[in-house]
Amino acid sequence: MAAGERVVVVGAGVAGLTTAVVLAEAGVSVHVIAEEVPGVTSLAAGAMWGPYLVEPKDKVDQWGQRSLEIFRELAEDPSSGVRLTSGIEASRTAETPPDWATTLPGFRPCERAELPVGFSAGYRFTVPLIDMPTYLGYLLRRLDAAGGTVERRRLASLADTGPATVIVNCTGLGAKDLLPDPDLRPIRGQHVVVSNPGLTEFFSEDTGLSPDLLCFYPHGDTVVLGGTAIDGEGGLAPDDKAAVGILARCAEVEPRLASASVLAHRIGARPTRATVRVEADRREDGAVVVHNYGHGGAGVTLSWGCAEELTVLDLL
Ligand SMILES: Cc1cc2nc3c(=O)[nH]c(=O)nc-3n(C[C@H](O)[C@H](O)[C@H](O)COP(=O)(O)OP(=O)(O)OC[C@H]3O[C@@H](n4cnc5c(N)ncnc54)[C@H](O)[C@@H]3O)c2cc1C
């Protein structure tokens, strides 16, 4: 994409803001339009680098590795909200490690004594954890510094963006009605945020496709506890029963969490489809629309890889 082009990015979640930063820092004039700034789904993420509920594997691996490189660099800047954190992913059934984790620094199988009761295998590694409210604020500041602008507005159609050489569609689950895209579906997730009773390591259970997840991610003064994955549900009201279950599962593994003060509930719907959609589309009126949505449970993990791929597409 040539410098001097005007691009409208629709969406201010992690996909839209990362795309806007990449374009603005490359010299492109970028204007973001979004109903929510920042996007509610992105605010709800835990977030840990690692693929979950997302396809296709070969592209996911490629986008994920590129994002990993950048998150490692960002971890050197405390204002980014990114921290390299050591911890354990464990399983009650599986014996093989998650393939995406085996090349991470510090990767090794756990000793039996390191595992909580009931777990049969586990792996220790160091991975980026991303404190999403802080990180999305960091992206907004970086976009502003690169000359990008942001407008809070709901679009009924992508034709309502105003003049643009290229429109980048980063509307997440919003694309279901906006395009429309019948392949998109929500997978609802819930997190409980508590005060940090002294945790410095993450824990995550490999639960496969279970709706009841178990993970906790320390972010300085707070810990994000998870979680749930309810296929087909997109409602964002907190579910008290789910929150009680999350707290109980996490406290069973880490008893210090039992008495931690609850600070917030974060709910989002993972924008899930058979494959992530990253592609350009020339409309009948000649406008170019580039899509970057459908990242399921891995939108943070893939954000930099997908955004950079857009800048090398032959768009004009
Ligand atoms: C509980 C939970 C935990 C998660 N944990 C992780 C994790 O650990 N690691 C990870 O990588 N990922 C995780 N994810 C997944 C990740 O959060 C999503 O894949 C990602 O946030 C999607 O980002 P997005 O920018 O595409 O969508 P969103 O954040 O939903 O942003 C969409 C944007 O588009 C705007 N928009 C939509 N429609 C319109 C319209 N018509 N007009 C104007 N604006 C519009 C919205 O207002 C918003 O600004 C998790 C998700 C959940 C729910």
CSV table of C-alpha atoms and ligand atoms in Angstrom, one decimal:
chain,number,residue,atom,x,y,z
A,1,MET,CA,0.0,0.0,0.0
A,2,ALA,CA,1.4,3.4,-1.0
A,3,ALA,CA,2.0,6.2,1.5
A,4,GLY,CA,-0.6,9.0,1.2
A,5,GLU,CA,-3.6,6.7,0.7
A,6,ARG,CA,-6.6,7.3,3.0
A,7,VAL,CA,-7.8,4.1,4.7
A,8,VAL,CA,-10.8,3.7,7.0
A,9,VAL,CA,-10.5,0.9,9.5
A,10,VAL,CA,-13.9,-0.2,10.9
A,11,GLY,CA,-13.5,-1.6,14.4
A,12,ALA,CA,-11.4,-0.7,17.4
A,13,GLY,CA,-10.8,-4.0,19.0
A,14,VAL,CA,-7.4,-5.6,19.0
A,15,ALA,CA,-7.7,-6.4,15.2
A,16,GLY,CA,-8.7,-2.9,14.2
A,17,LEU,CA,-6.3,-1.0,16.4
A,18,THR,CA,-3.3,-3.2,15.5
A,19,THR,CA,-4.1,-2.9,11.8
A,20,ALA,CA,-4.5,0.9,12.2
A,21,VAL,CA,-1.2,1.2,14.0
A,22,VAL,CA,0.7,-0.8,11.4
A,23,LEU,CA,-0.8,1.3,8.5
A,24,ALA,CA,-0.4,4.6,10.3
A,25,GLU,CA,3.2,3.9,11.2
A,26,ALA,CA,3.9,3.0,7.5
A,27,GLY,CA,2.8,6.5,6.5
A,28,VAL,CA,-0.8,5.8,5.5
A,29,SER,CA,-3.5,8.2,6.5
A,30,VAL,CA,-5.8,6.2,8.8
A,31,HIS,CA,-9.2,6.9,10.2
A,32,VAL,CA,-10.9,4.4,12.6
A,33,ILE,CA,-14.7,4.2,12.9
A,34,ALA,CA,-16.1,2.0,15.7
A,35,GLU,CA,-19.2,1.8,17.9
A,36,GLU,CA,-17.1,0.6,20.9
A,37,VAL,CA,-13.7,2.1,21.6
A,38,PRO,CA,-12.0,-0.1,22.5
A,39,GLY,CA,-13.9,-3.3,21.4
A,40,VAL,CA,-15.7,-5.1,24.3
A,41,THR,CA,-14.6,-8.6,23.2
A,42,SER,CA,-11.0,-7.6,23.1
A,43,LEU,CA,-11.3,-6.0,26.6
A,44,ALA,CA,-12.7,-9.3,27.9
A,45,ALA,CA,-9.7,-11.4,26.7
A,46,GLY,CA,-7.4,-12.9,29.4
A,47,ALA,CA,-5.1,-12.7,27.6
A,48,MET,CA,-2.4,-15.2,26.9
A,49,TRP,CA,-0.5,-15.7,23.6
A,50,GLY,CA,-1.6,-19.1,22.2
A,51,PRO,CA,-4.1,-20.4,19.6
A,52,TYR,CA,-7.6,-21.5,20.8
A,53,LEU,CA,-10.7,-22.1,18.8
A,54,VAL,CA,-9.2,-20.8,15.5
A,55,GLU,CA,-8.3,-22.1,12.1
A,56,PRO,CA,-6.5,-22.7,9.6
A,57,LYS,CA,-3.6,-24.1,11.4
A,58,ASP,CA,-0.8,-23.3,8.9
A,59,LYS,CA,-1.8,-19.6,8.7
A,60,VAL,CA,-2.5,-19.4,12.5
A,61,ASP,CA,1.0,-20.7,13.2
A,62,GLN,CA,2.5,-18.1,10.8
A,63,TRP,CA,0.5,-15.2,12.2
A,64,GLY,CA,1.0,-16.3,15.7
A,65,GLN,CA,4.8,-16.6,15.4
A,66,ARG,CA,5.0,-13.0,14.0
A,67,SER,CA,2.8,-11.7,16.8
A,68,LEU,CA,4.9,-13.5,19.4
A,69,GLU,CA,8.1,-11.8,18.2
A,70,ILE,CA,6.4,-8.4,18.6
A,71,PHE,CA,4.8,-9.2,22.0
A,72,ARG,CA,8.3,-10.1,23.2
A,73,GLU,CA,9.6,-6.7,22.2
A,74,LEU,CA,6.6,-5.0,23.7
A,75,ALA,CA,7.2,-6.7,27.0
A,76,GLU,CA,10.3,-4.5,27.4
A,77,ASP,CA,7.9,-1.5,27.7
A,78,PRO,CA,5.9,-1.7,31.0
A,79,SER,CA,3.4,0.8,29.6
A,80,SER,CA,2.3,-1.7,27.0
A,81,GLY,CA,0.6,-4.1,29.5
A,82,VAL,CA,2.6,-7.0,28.1
A,83,ARG,CA,4.6,-9.3,30.4
A,84,LEU,CA,6.6,-12.4,29.7
A,85,THR,CA,5.3,-14.7,32.4
A,86,SER,CA,6.3,-18.3,33.4
A,87,GLY,CA,3.6,-20.8,34.3
A,88,ILE,CA,2.1,-24.2,33.7
A,89,GLU,CA,-0.4,-25.6,31.2
A,90,ALA,CA,-1.7,-28.9,32.6
A,91,SER,CA,-4.1,-31.7,31.7
A,92,ARG,CA,-6.2,-34.3,33.5
A,93,THR,CA,-6.2,-36.6,30.5
A,94,ALA,CA,-3.8,-35.7,27.7
A,95,GLU,CA,-0.2,-36.8,27.8
A,96,THR,CA,1.2,-34.8,24.9
A,97,PRO,CA,2.2,-31.1,25.1
A,98,PRO,CA,0.4,-28.5,23.1
A,99,ASP,CA,2.5,-28.2,19.9
A,100,TRP,CA,2.5,-24.4,19.9
A,101,ALA,CA,4.2,-24.4,23.4
A,102,THR,CA,7.1,-26.7,22.7
A,103,THR,CA,9.4,-24.0,21.2
A,104,LEU,CA,8.6,-21.4,23.9
A,105,PRO,CA,11.4,-20.4,26.3
A,106,GLY,CA,11.8,-22.6,29.3
A,107,PHE,CA,9.6,-25.3,27.9
A,108,ARG,CA,9.9,-28.6,29.9
A,109,PRO,CA,7.6,-31.3,31.2
A,110,CYS,CA,6.5,-30.7,34.9
A,111,GLU,CA,7.6,-32.9,37.7
A,112,ARG,CA,4.7,-34.8,39.2
A,113,ALA,CA,5.1,-32.7,42.4
A,114,GLU,CA,4.5,-29.5,40.5
A,115,LEU,CA,1.1,-30.6,39.3
A,116,PRO,CA,-2.2,-29.9,41.2
A,117,VAL,CA,-4.2,-32.9,42.5
A,118,GLY,CA,-6.1,-34.6,39.7
A,119,PHE,CA,-3.7,-33.6,36.9
A,120,SER,CA,-1.7,-36.2,35.0
A,121,ALA,CA,0.6,-34.1,32.8
A,122,GLY,CA,1.8,-30.6,32.6
A,123,TYR,CA,4.3,-28.3,30.9
A,124,ARG,CA,6.1,-25.3,32.0
A,125,PHE,CA,7.0,-22.4,29.7
A,126,THR,CA,7.3,-18.6,29.5
A,127,VAL,CA,4.8,-16.8,27.3
A,128,PRO,CA,3.4,-13.2,26.8
A,129,LEU,CA,0.4,-12.3,29.0
A,130,ILE,CA,-1.4,-9.2,27.9
A,131,ASP,CA,-3.4,-7.0,30.3
A,132,MET,CA,-6.0,-6.0,27.7
A,133,PRO,CA,-7.4,-2.7,29.2
A,134,THR,CA,-3.8,-1.4,29.5
A,135,TYR,CA,-2.8,-2.8,26.1
A,136,LEU,CA,-5.7,-1.4,24.1
A,137,GLY,CA,-5.0,2.0,25.7
A,138,TYR,CA,-1.4,1.6,24.6
A,139,LEU,CA,-2.5,0.9,21.0
A,140,LEU,CA,-4.8,3.9,21.0
A,141,ARG,CA,-1.9,6.2,22.2
A,142,ARG,CA,0.4,4.7,19.6
A,143,LEU,CA,-2.2,5.3,16.8
A,144,ASP,CA,-2.6,8.9,17.9
A,145,ALA,CA,1.2,9.4,17.9
A,146,ALA,CA,1.3,8.1,14.3
A,147,GLY,CA,-1.4,10.6,13.2
A,148,GLY,CA,-4.3,8.2,13.1
A,149,THR,CA,-7.8,9.4,14.1
A,150,VAL,CA,-10.7,7.7,15.8
A,151,GLU,CA,-14.5,8.3,15.5
A,152,ARG,CA,-17.1,6.6,17.7
A,153,ARG,CA,-20.0,5.7,15.4
A,154,ARG,CA,-22.1,2.6,14.5
A,155,LEU,CA,-22.3,1.8,10.8
A,156,ALA,CA,-25.4,0.3,9.3
A,157,SER,CA,-23.3,-0.6,6.2
A,158,LEU,CA,-19.7,-0.4,5.0
A,159,ALA,CA,-20.9,2.1,2.4
A,160,ASP,CA,-21.4,4.6,5.3
A,161,THR,CA,-17.7,5.1,6.0
A,162,GLY,CA,-17.3,8.3,3.9
A,163,PRO,CA,-14.5,8.8,1.4
A,164,ALA,CA,-11.8,6.1,1.5
A,165,THR,CA,-9.4,4.5,-0.9
A,166,VAL,CA,-9.6,1.3,1.1
A,167,ILE,CA,-11.9,0.1,3.9
A,168,VAL,CA,-10.6,-2.4,6.3
A,169,ASN,CA,-13.3,-4.4,8.0
A,170,CYS,CA,-12.2,-5.4,11.5
A,171,THR,CA,-15.7,-5.6,13.0
A,172,GLY,CA,-15.3,-9.0,14.7
A,173,LEU,CA,-18.7,-10.5,15.4
A,174,GLY,CA,-20.3,-7.3,14.1
A,175,ALA,CA,-19.5,-8.6,10.6
A,176,LYS,CA,-22.2,-11.2,11.0
A,177,ASP,CA,-24.9,-8.5,10.4
A,178,LEU,CA,-22.9,-5.8,8.7
A,179,LEU,CA,-21.7,-7.8,5.7
A,180,PRO,CA,-23.6,-10.1,6.4
A,181,ASP,CA,-21.5,-13.3,7.2
A,182,PRO,CA,-23.7,-16.2,8.2
A,183,ASP,CA,-20.5,-18.3,8.9
A,184,LEU,CA,-19.7,-16.2,12.0
A,185,ARG,CA,-20.9,-17.5,15.4
A,186,PRO,CA,-20.4,-16.3,19.0
A,187,ILE,CA,-18.6,-18.5,21.6
A,188,ARG,CA,-19.4,-16.7,24.8
A,189,GLY,CA,-16.6,-16.3,27.4
A,190,GLN,CA,-16.6,-15.0,31.0
A,191,HIS,CA,-13.7,-13.9,33.2
A,192,VAL,CA,-13.6,-12.8,36.9
A,193,VAL,CA,-11.0,-10.2,37.8
A,194,VAL,CA,-9.7,-10.3,41.4
A,195,SER,CA,-7.1,-8.5,43.4
A,196,ASN,CA,-3.7,-10.3,43.3
A,197,PRO,CA,-2.9,-12.2,46.5
A,198,GLY,CA,0.7,-12.6,45.4
A,199,LEU,CA,0.6,-14.7,42.2
A,200,THR,CA,3.5,-14.3,39.7
A,201,GLU,CA,2.8,-17.4,37.6
A,202,PHE,CA,0.0,-18.3,35.2
A,203,PHE,CA,-1.9,-21.6,35.2
A,204,SER,CA,-4.0,-23.0,32.4
A,205,GLU,CA,-5.8,-26.3,32.0
A,206,ASP,CA,-6.0,-28.0,28.6
A,207,THR,CA,-9.7,-28.6,28.7
A,208,GLY,CA,-10.2,-29.3,25.0
A,209,LEU,CA,-13.7,-28.3,23.9
A,210,SER,CA,-15.3,-28.2,27.4
A,211,PRO,CA,-17.5,-25.2,28.1
A,212,ASP,CA,-15.9,-24.9,31.6
A,213,LEU,CA,-12.4,-23.6,31.4
A,214,LEU,CA,-9.7,-23.1,34.1
A,215,CYS,CA,-7.0,-20.5,33.9
A,216,PHE,CA,-5.6,-17.6,35.8
A,217,TYR,CA,-3.3,-14.9,34.5
A,218,PRO,CA,-1.6,-12.5,36.9
A,219,HIS,CA,-1.3,-8.9,35.7
A,220,GLY,CA,0.5,-7.0,38.5
A,221,ASP,CA,-2.1,-5.9,41.0
A,222,THR,CA,-4.9,-8.0,39.5
A,223,VAL,CA,-5.5,-11.6,38.3
A,224,VAL,CA,-7.9,-12.6,35.5
A,225,LEU,CA,-9.6,-15.9,36.3
A,226,GLY,CA,-11.3,-18.0,33.6
A,227,GLY,CA,-13.4,-19.1,32.2
A,228,THR,CA,-16.2,-20.3,29.9
A,229,ALA,CA,-16.7,-21.2,26.2
A,230,ILE,CA,-20.4,-21.4,25.5
A,231,ASP,CA,-20.9,-22.2,21.8
A,232,GLY,CA,-23.6,-20.2,20.0
A,233,GLU,CA,-24.2,-17.8,22.9
A,234,GLY,CA,-23.5,-14.1,22.4
A,235,GLY,CA,-25.3,-12.4,25.3
A,236,LEU,CA,-23.0,-10.2,27.5
A,237,ALA,CA,-24.8,-10.1,30.8
A,238,PRO,CA,-22.7,-11.6,33.7
A,239,ASP,CA,-23.8,-15.1,34.7
A,240,ASP,CA,-23.5,-15.3,38.5
A,241,LYS,CA,-23.4,-19.1,38.5
A,242,ALA,CA,-20.6,-19.2,35.9
A,243,ALA,CA,-18.6,-16.7,38.0
A,244,VAL,CA,-19.0,-18.9,41.1
A,245,GLY,CA,-17.8,-21.9,39.1
A,246,ILE,CA,-14.8,-20.0,37.8
A,247,LEU,CA,-13.8,-18.9,41.3
A,248,ALA,CA,-14.2,-22.4,42.7
A,249,ARG,CA,-12.2,-24.1,39.9
A,250,CYS,CA,-9.3,-21.6,40.2
A,251,ALA,CA,-9.2,-21.7,44.1
A,252,GLU,CA,-9.0,-25.5,44.0
A,253,VAL,CA,-5.7,-25.2,42.0
A,254,GLU,CA,-4.5,-22.0,43.8
A,255,PRO,CA,-6.0,-21.7,47.3
A,256,ARG,CA,-4.8,-18.1,47.7
A,257,LEU,CA,-7.5,-17.1,45.2
A,258,ALA,CA,-10.3,-18.3,47.5
A,259,SER,CA,-10.2,-15.1,49.5
A,260,ALA,CA,-9.2,-12.6,46.8
A,261,SER,CA,-11.6,-9.6,46.4
A,262,VAL,CA,-13.7,-9.7,43.2
A,263,LEU,CA,-13.1,-6.4,41.2
A,264,ALA,CA,-14.9,-7.0,37.9
A,265,HIS,CA,-16.6,-9.4,35.6
A,266,ARG,CA,-15.6,-9.4,31.9
A,267,ILE,CA,-17.7,-11.0,29.3
A,268,GLY,CA,-17.2,-11.3,25.5
A,269,ALA,CA,-18.2,-13.4,22.6
A,270,ARG,CA,-15.4,-14.9,20.6
A,271,PRO,CA,-16.0,-14.1,16.8
A,272,THR,CA,-15.7,-17.7,15.5
A,273,ARG,CA,-15.9,-19.1,11.9
A,274,ALA,CA,-14.5,-22.0,10.0
A,275,THR,CA,-11.4,-20.0,9.2
A,276,VAL,CA,-10.1,-16.5,10.0
A,277,ARG,CA,-11.0,-14.2,7.1
A,278,VAL,CA,-8.0,-12.1,5.9
A,279,GLU,CA,-8.5,-11.2,2.3
A,280,ALA,CA,-9.3,-8.3,-0.1
A,281,ASP,CA,-12.5,-7.9,-2.0
A,282,ARG,CA,-13.2,-5.4,-4.8
A,283,ARG,CA,-16.8,-4.3,-4.7
A,284,GLU,CA,-19.0,-3.5,-7.7
A,285,ASP,CA,-18.6,0.2,-7.1
A,286,GLY,CA,-14.8,-0.2,-7.3
A,287,ALA,CA,-14.1,0.3,-3.6
A,288,VAL,CA,-11.7,-2.1,-2.0
A,289,VAL,CA,-12.7,-3.8,1.2
A,290,VAL,CA,-10.1,-5.7,3.1
A,291,HIS,CA,-11.4,-8.2,5.7
A,292,ASN,CA,-9.6,-9.0,9.0
A,293,TYR,CA,-12.0,-10.8,11.3
A,294,GLY,CA,-13.2,-14.1,12.7
A,295,HIS,CA,-10.2,-14.8,15.0
A,296,GLY,CA,-12.2,-16.9,17.5
A,297,GLY,CA,-10.3,-17.3,20.8
A,298,ALA,CA,-7.0,-16.1,19.4
A,299,GLY,CA,-7.5,-12.5,18.2
A,300,VAL,CA,-4.8,-11.2,20.4
A,301,THR,CA,-2.4,-14.0,19.5
A,302,LEU,CA,-2.8,-13.4,15.8
A,303,SER,CA,-3.2,-9.6,15.8
A,304,TRP,CA,0.3,-8.5,14.5
A,305,GLY,CA,0.6,-11.3,12.0
A,306,CYS,CA,-2.8,-10.6,10.4
A,307,ALA,CA,-2.3,-6.8,10.4
A,308,GLU,CA,1.1,-7.0,8.7
A,309,GLU,CA,-0.3,-9.4,6.1
A,310,LEU,CA,-2.9,-6.8,5.1
A,311,THR,CA,-0.2,-4.2,4.3
A,312,VAL,CA,1.4,-6.5,1.8
A,313,LEU,CA,-1.8,-7.3,-0.1
A,314,ASP,CA,-2.1,-5.7,-3.6
A,315,LEU,CA,-5.0,-3.5,-2.7
A,316,LEU,CA,-5.0,-0.6,-5.1
B,1,LIG,C1,-13.4,-14.5,27.6
B,1,LIG,C2,-12.4,-14.4,26.4
B,1,LIG,C3,-11.1,-14.8,26.6
B,1,LIG,C4,-10.2,-14.6,25.5
B,1,LIG,N1,-8.9,-14.9,25.7
B,1,LIG,C5,-8.0,-14.8,24.7
B,1,LIG,C6,-6.6,-15.0,24.9
B,1,LIG,O1,-6.2,-15.4,26.0
B,1,LIG,N2,-5.8,-14.9,23.8
B,1,LIG,C7,-6.2,-14.5,22.6
B,1,LIG,O2,-5.4,-14.3,21.7
B,1,LIG,N3,-7.5,-14.2,22.4
B,1,LIG,C8,-8.4,-14.4,23.4
B,1,LIG,N4,-9.8,-14.1,23.2
B,1,LIG,C9,-10.2,-13.9,21.8
B,1,LIG,C10,-10.1,-12.4,21.5
B,1,LIG,O3,-10.6,-11.6,22.5
B,1,LIG,C11,-10.9,-12.1,20.2
B,1,LIG,O4,-10.5,-13.0,19.1
B,1,LIG,C12,-10.5,-10.7,19.7
B,1,LIG,O5,-10.8,-9.8,20.8
B,1,LIG,C13,-11.3,-10.2,18.5
B,1,LIG,O6,-11.0,-8.9,18.2
B,1,LIG,P1,-11.7,-8.0,17.2
B,1,LIG,O7,-11.0,-6.8,17.1
B,1,LIG,O8,-11.9,-8.8,15.9
B,1,LIG,O9,-13.2,-7.9,17.7
B,1,LIG,P2,-13.8,-6.9,18.8
B,1,LIG,O10,-12.9,-6.7,20.0
B,1,LIG,O11,-15.2,-7.4,19.1
B,1,LIG,O12,-13.9,-5.5,18.1
B,1,LIG,C14,-14.8,-5.3,17.1
B,1,LIG,C15,-14.9,-3.8,16.8
B,1,LIG,O13,-15.8,-3.6,15.7
B,1,LIG,C16,-16.8,-2.6,16.1
B,1,LIG,N5,-18.0,-2.8,15.3
B,1,LIG,C17,-18.6,-4.0,15.1
B,1,LIG,N6,-19.7,-3.8,14.3
B,1,LIG,C18,-19.7,-2.4,14.0
B,1,LIG,C19,-20.6,-1.6,13.3
B,1,LIG,N7,-21.7,-2.1,12.6
B,1,LIG,N8,-20.3,-0.3,13.2
B,1,LIG,C20,-19.2,0.2,13.9
B,1,LIG,N9,-18.4,-0.5,14.6
B,1,LIG,C21,-18.6,-1.8,14.7
B,1,LIG,C22,-17.0,-2.8,17.6
B,1,LIG,O14,-17.6,-1.7,18.2
B,1,LIG,C23,-15.5,-3.0,18.0
B,1,LIG,O15,-14.9,-1.8,18.1
B,1,LIG,C24,-10.7,-14.2,24.2
B,1,LIG,C25,-12.0,-13.8,24.1
B,1,LIG,C26,-12.9,-13.9,25.2
B,1,LIG,C27,-14.3,-13.5,25.0
